[in-house]
Amino acid sequence: MSKIQWKLFAGGMMMLLFNACTMFKKKSLYDSPEYTLYKHKVVQGKHKAVATSSTRIKSDYASPASATFSRLIKFKFSINEKDNELAPGDDHWVSIQNEHTSPVAVFGQLPDPLPPMPTTYLPTNYSYTFRADMRPVLKQFEEKGYYEAYDGSRITKADFKGFYIAGAAAPLSWDFVNLGNKGLKMEDADGDGIYTITLIFNPHKERESQKRRWQLKKDISSKPAYHSDQPIVDALYNLSLEEALTNIEADSTFRTGAEWGGVWTRDISYSIWLAFAYHQPDIAKISLLKKVKRKRIIQDTGSGGSWPVSSDRVVWVLAAWELYKVTGDKDWLSIAFEIVKNTLEEDEKVLYDPATGLFKGESSFLDWREQTYPSWMNNADIFQSLNLGTNVLHYQAWSIAAEMAKALGQPAAFFERRAAGIKKGIRKHLWMADKGFFGQYLYGRSELIPSPRMEALGEALSVLFGVADSTKAVQIVERTPLTPFGITCIYPQIPGIPPYHNNAIWPFVQSYWNLAAAKVGNEAALTHGLGSLYRAAALFLTNYENMVATTGDFKGTEINSSRMLWSMAGNIAMVHRVFMGMQFEEKGIRFNPVVPSRYGGTKTLSNFIYRNMKLTIKVSGTGKLKSFKLDGQLMNEAFIADTLTGEHSIEIELNNQPLPGQKIYLVPNTFSLPAPRVVLEDNTLSWEKIEGAVSYRVYRNGTMMMSVKNNLFELSPQEAGEYVVSAVDNRGIASFISEPIAYRPEKFQAIVEIEDQIPPAAESFTQYTGSGFVEISNELNKEIVLEFDIPQEGMYLIDFRYSNGSGPWNTDNKCALRSLQVNKQYMGTVVFPQRGTDEWSNWGYSNSYSVPLQKGMNTIRLSMQSWNINMNETVNRAMIDHVRVIAK
C-alpha cells in the first residue's frame, strides 16, 4: 500500500471512528469528560449506576475522598469558637508522616512557610493528637483581664469559655461557631497550659465502598405514575416519591432531611413550590402553618439571632400561593393572606431601604456567613446588605400579595406599587451589563458596592418570576458560569473556605436553574442541568443536600444529608414542570412542555389528581408545544379549566425542533484571590501583596477611583470617605473587597455616652467606654431619648456600640432591634445581633444610618415598636455603650 493510499485509508477510518463516536454520543442524554448519562445508566470513570427497572437502581459508586486524603493538614486555634488567633491565610500546619502527635504550637505565633505538598496520602482511620501552648493567652487574662487578638479585638477573662481547634480536614472544620458541637474543644488535663485534642482523620467504613442498590419498598400506587423512554429518569422519579413518603413525620409535617429534623421555613417553602403543593397538599399546608406565630411567618434560627439579619421568610408566601392555585381552597387563601399581609407590613418597616427600593438582609438560604460573605463582615453588615435572591423573593411575595388581595376582593394597588419598586431597584442596582447577569449583592458598611459574583438561586428566580425582562433572561441563562458537575451556589468560589455553600452544587438550586433554562428555551443549559441532577441521585442512590463542586462527590462538604426534601422536590419537578410543562393558575392548569432533543420518545403521567379530576397526560416528541388535545379533541390553547370533573386524557405533541438556546458558559470551577487586609497609617492605605494579583482596585464611597499595581495608596484630606480595596488576577476576576476603612481627617466626630443621660445598668460587664452602659430589653428602657450638640448642619453617620450575649454569633433567634428617629424623623431599624453566648463584654457596632443633622441641639429616639418584636419574642436584649456621630 502506497503512502497516499495509506493516508486515504487512515483518514477514512478516522472519519468512520468519528461518526461512530458521534452516533454513540447521540444515544446519551448528556456526555462530558467527567461523566456520561445514558437512558438507563450513569458512567463516571470506573463507577456506574444502572436502572434495571423503574423500581431498581444498582450503583457501585464509592467516594474517592478516603483514597486521596492529604497528609498536609492546616489548622488554627480559637478562643470561644471565634476566628481570632491569626489573620486570614495564616494557618498552622502539620505534614503527617508516621507520627501521631504534633509539635507544640504557640497560640498567636506565626507558622513557618508551607512545605511541599506530600506525594502520598494519609492512611484511613488515622489517630493524631494536636498540642497547643495557650500560656500567652492565660497570662494576659491574669495580667490585663482580657486577651487582645491580632485584629485588636478583646476577649475578656469573664467571657472565656474555652480553647478550640479549627481546620480544613475533617473532622476539623472552619465552621468556628460550631466547633464545640463538632467535638473540637481542647482540654488541659494536667493544668500546665498545654491543651490537647486527639482526632481520627480519614475515617473509612469498608461497606461504603461496596456495591449498593435501591429498590422500591413503599407503596406509591396512590401517587402519579411516570413512564418514559428514559428508565433512569423513571427510576429516580420513583425513588424521590418514596423518599418524600419517608420524610412525612408522625405529626403530618415534612421532615427536612435524614439528618435535618423538623420543619424549616425556607426548605419547606422552596420544596412546596417545586413539587409538594400538588403531591402532598395536606402535608404541605400543615407544614406551612407550623412556621407561623403571631399570625406572622417565622424566620428560622439564623445569623446573629435570626430576623431581621436573615430575612428570606417571605419565601413562605410563594408556597402558600402555589398551594392555593393547586387546591382552590378559599379558606386557606383567607388564612394565608392575613399572615402574608402582617409579615410584609412588618418587613417593610424593618427591612425597606428607600434609597434603593430594596430590602435588607442575608442571602436566601446562603446563611453561613463566611461561606458566601467576606470574613470581615459581621452580622450588622449582613443586615445592611442588599441581596439578589432575597430581593427577588420580596418582589414575588409583594406581587403575590396583590393577587391574593384581588382574589379576596381587597385593595391590591399598594402591594403592586411596592413590587414594582423592588423590581426597579434590582434592575438598577444589581444588573451587570458587562457580565450579562445580576450581581450577588450590594455590600460594605456605610457605603455599599456591588459584588460581581454570580448567585445561582437569585439568577434563576429572577428569570422565573420576571424580574429579568425577556432579553436579560436569555442573557442570564447563556452567560452565567456553569461548572462541569452543575451550577455552583456562587461563582467564583472563595479561597480558603471549605465546601458547603462555597464550592458546592445544591440539587434544589440546580432544579430552579433548570426551570429557568426551560422557560427561556435554552437546550444546552437544560441538558447540562438535568445531567447534574440525575448523575448525583443515581450514583448516590438518594437525593443528597449538596456535593463538592470540584469533584461532584457527596463527601467533603461541611454538612450533608441524604433524603433531603428540597432535593427530591427538584427531582420530581423535572417531570411535572419540565417534561409535562405544568403551570398551575387560579382557574386551571396551563401546559408548556420543554423537552431537549436527547430526551425523545413518549412520556406518560397517569393518576394525576387535580381538584375533582384524574388526569392521564401523554407528551410525544421533543422541543416545544405543537398541538394539545383534551379527550381526543384538538384545543385552541394548552389549558384545562378547574371546572372539569372525572377522568380525562391529555395528548401533547411537540414540534421535534431543537430548542432555540444552544449557548452556555461552561467553565472550570474557579476561585478568586483572597481579599486584601488594608491598614491606614497617617494618610496612606497599605496592604500585603497578594500572590497572583496583577492589580488592585481602590474604591471610595462605593465608586471605583482607580486601579493600581502596587500595594500603597496615598489619600488626600479633600477626599474623605470610606475606602475599600479588591485584588484582581490575570483573568480579570476580582476578590471580595477589603474591610472598609473610614478616612475623615478633618471631619467632626463625637461620642455620645448614653449613661450620661440615662441611668446605667448595674451589670458588671467590662471593656465599655465612659462610665457605664445602658440595658435595653422588653422591660427596661423601651424608649431612650438622647440630645447632643452639632457644630454644623450636614449629613452624618450614626451608629451604636453595643453588646448582645443572648446567643451565639451564627444561630438562635435573639437579635435585638429598635426603631430609630432623628429629630422626629423615622430613619429605620437599628439591629443589635448576638455576638456570643454570655459574651456581654464583647462590644461591636450596629448598622449605621446617614442622617441630616441641624446645627445646635439634635435629638435621637431609640424605641421599641410593635414591628420590633424579634423571633424569640421574650428576649430582645442588648447593652448600649455609646452613640457614634461622624460627619460625612
PDB file of N, CA, C and O in Angstrom, residues 43 87 94 134 220 226 240 242 281 291 377 425 509 525 543 562 710 727 749 782 838:
ATOM      1  N   VAL A  43     -22.355   6.723  33.885  1.00  0.00           N
ATOM      2  CA  VAL A  43     -20.987   6.229  33.951  1.00  0.00           C
ATOM      3  C   VAL A  43     -20.071   7.392  34.293  1.00  0.00           C
ATOM      4  O   VAL A  43     -20.057   8.419  33.600  1.00  0.00           O
ATOM      5  N   ALA A  87      -4.403  36.079  61.406  1.00  0.00           N
ATOM      6  CA  ALA A  87      -5.077  36.731  60.282  1.00  0.00           C
ATOM      7  C   ALA A  87      -5.471  35.695  59.233  1.00  0.00           C
ATOM      8  O   ALA A  87      -4.863  34.619  59.142  1.00  0.00           O
ATOM      9  N   VAL A  94       0.621  20.782  59.806  1.00  0.00           N
ATOM     10  CA  VAL A  94       1.440  19.599  60.045  1.00  0.00           C
ATOM     11  C   VAL A  94       1.438  18.787  58.770  1.00  0.00           C
ATOM     12  O   VAL A  94       0.425  18.708  58.065  1.00  0.00           O
ATOM     13  N   MET A 134      -1.187  27.497  75.267  1.00  0.00           N
ATOM     14  CA  MET A 134      -2.126  28.598  75.465  1.00  0.00           C
ATOM     15  C   MET A 134      -1.680  29.554  76.579  1.00  0.00           C
ATOM     16  O   MET A 134      -2.440  30.437  76.974  1.00  0.00           O
ATOM     17  N   ILE A 220     -46.372   3.325  46.393  1.00  0.00           N
ATOM     18  CA  ILE A 220     -46.564   4.656  45.815  1.00  0.00           C
ATOM     19  C   ILE A 220     -47.686   4.644  44.769  1.00  0.00           C
ATOM     20  O   ILE A 220     -47.777   5.552  43.944  1.00  0.00           O
ATOM     21  N   TYR A 226     -45.181   7.809  36.461  1.00  0.00           N
ATOM     22  CA  TYR A 226     -44.488   8.370  35.300  1.00  0.00           C
ATOM     23  C   TYR A 226     -43.747   7.269  34.553  1.00  0.00           C
ATOM     24  O   TYR A 226     -43.042   6.452  35.157  1.00  0.00           O
ATOM     25  N   SER A 240     -37.583   9.338  44.389  1.00  0.00           N
ATOM     26  CA  SER A 240     -37.914  10.605  45.049  1.00  0.00           C
ATOM     27  C   SER A 240     -39.294  10.553  45.690  1.00  0.00           C
ATOM     28  O   SER A 240     -39.501  11.089  46.787  1.00  0.00           O
ATOM     29  N   GLU A 242     -40.683   7.900  46.898  1.00  0.00           N
ATOM     30  CA  GLU A 242     -40.542   7.078  48.097  1.00  0.00           C
ATOM     31  C   GLU A 242     -39.864   7.859  49.218  1.00  0.00           C
ATOM     32  O   GLU A 242     -40.288   7.791  50.385  1.00  0.00           O
ATOM     33  N   PRO A 281     -50.609  18.060  49.206  1.00  0.00           N
ATOM     34  CA  PRO A 281     -51.166  19.355  49.620  1.00  0.00           C
ATOM     35  C   PRO A 281     -51.546  19.413  51.095  1.00  0.00           C
ATOM     36  O   PRO A 281     -51.347  20.453  51.741  1.00  0.00           O
ATOM     37  N   LYS A 291     -44.934  26.955  60.620  1.00  0.00           N
ATOM     38  CA  LYS A 291     -43.972  28.062  60.548  1.00  0.00           C
ATOM     39  C   LYS A 291     -44.663  29.419  60.658  1.00  0.00           C
ATOM     40  O   LYS A 291     -44.236  30.409  60.038  1.00  0.00           O
ATOM     41  N   MET A 377     -17.047  40.718  57.374  1.00  0.00           N
ATOM     42  CA  MET A 377     -18.428  41.175  57.548  1.00  0.00           C
ATOM     43  C   MET A 377     -19.022  40.593  58.826  1.00  0.00           C
ATOM     44  O   MET A 377     -19.033  39.381  59.025  1.00  0.00           O
ATOM     45  N   GLY A 425     -35.547  48.441  41.553  1.00  0.00           N
ATOM     46  CA  GLY A 425     -34.307  48.528  42.314  1.00  0.00           C
ATOM     47  C   GLY A 425     -33.326  47.428  41.958  1.00  0.00           C
ATOM     48  O   GLY A 425     -32.122  47.664  41.843  1.00  0.00           O
ATOM     49  N   VAL A 509     -31.129  24.033  44.050  1.00  0.00           N
ATOM     50  CA  VAL A 509     -30.770  25.227  43.282  1.00  0.00           C
ATOM     51  C   VAL A 509     -30.646  24.866  41.811  1.00  0.00           C
ATOM     52  O   VAL A 509     -31.111  25.598  40.927  1.00  0.00           O
ATOM     53  N   ALA A 525     -28.336  24.490  28.311  1.00  0.00           N
ATOM     54  CA  ALA A 525     -28.358  24.671  29.767  1.00  0.00           C
ATOM     55  C   ALA A 525     -29.243  23.631  30.434  1.00  0.00           C
ATOM     56  O   ALA A 525     -28.897  23.081  31.495  1.00  0.00           O
ATOM     57  N   ASN A 543     -31.302  11.496  47.292  1.00  0.00           N
ATOM     58  CA  ASN A 543     -31.260  12.921  46.974  1.00  0.00           C
ATOM     59  C   ASN A 543     -30.499  13.652  48.074  1.00  0.00           C
ATOM     60  O   ASN A 543     -31.071  14.058  49.086  1.00  0.00           O
ATOM     61  N   SER A 562     -28.592  12.956  53.411  1.00  0.00           N
ATOM     62  CA  SER A 562     -29.342  12.220  52.399  1.00  0.00           C
ATOM     63  C   SER A 562     -30.825  12.526  52.565  1.00  0.00           C
ATOM     64  O   SER A 562     -31.239  13.186  53.509  1.00  0.00           O
ATOM     65  N   ASN A 710       0.791  48.687  42.662  1.00  0.00           N
ATOM     66  CA  ASN A 710       1.500  48.454  43.918  1.00  0.00           C
ATOM     67  C   ASN A 710       0.514  48.319  45.070  1.00  0.00           C
ATOM     68  O   ASN A 710      -0.701  48.355  44.878  1.00  0.00           O
ATOM     69  N   ALA A 727      -8.469  42.783  45.082  1.00  0.00           N
ATOM     70  CA  ALA A 727      -7.338  42.267  44.293  1.00  0.00           C
ATOM     71  C   ALA A 727      -7.872  41.621  43.017  1.00  0.00           C
ATOM     72  O   ALA A 727      -8.888  40.925  43.037  1.00  0.00           O
ATOM     73  N   GLN A 749     -16.263  64.393  64.589  1.00  0.00           N
ATOM     74  CA  GLN A 749     -16.664  63.113  65.148  1.00  0.00           C
ATOM     75  C   GLN A 749     -16.952  63.289  66.634  1.00  0.00           C
ATOM     76  O   GLN A 749     -16.252  64.043  67.324  1.00  0.00           O
ATOM     77  N   LYS A 782     -37.494  50.891  77.177  1.00  0.00           N
ATOM     78  CA  LYS A 782     -38.165  50.635  75.905  1.00  0.00           C
ATOM     79  C   LYS A 782     -38.117  51.857  74.993  1.00  0.00           C
ATOM     80  O   LYS A 782     -38.356  51.763  73.796  1.00  0.00           O
ATOM     81  N   ASP A 838     -23.388  34.556  76.323  1.00  0.00           N
ATOM     82  CA  ASP A 838     -22.885  35.107  77.597  1.00  0.00           C
ATOM     83  C   ASP A 838     -21.672  36.012  77.422  1.00  0.00           C
ATOM     84  O   ASP A 838     -21.005  36.341  78.416  1.00  0.00           O
TER      85      ASP A 838
END
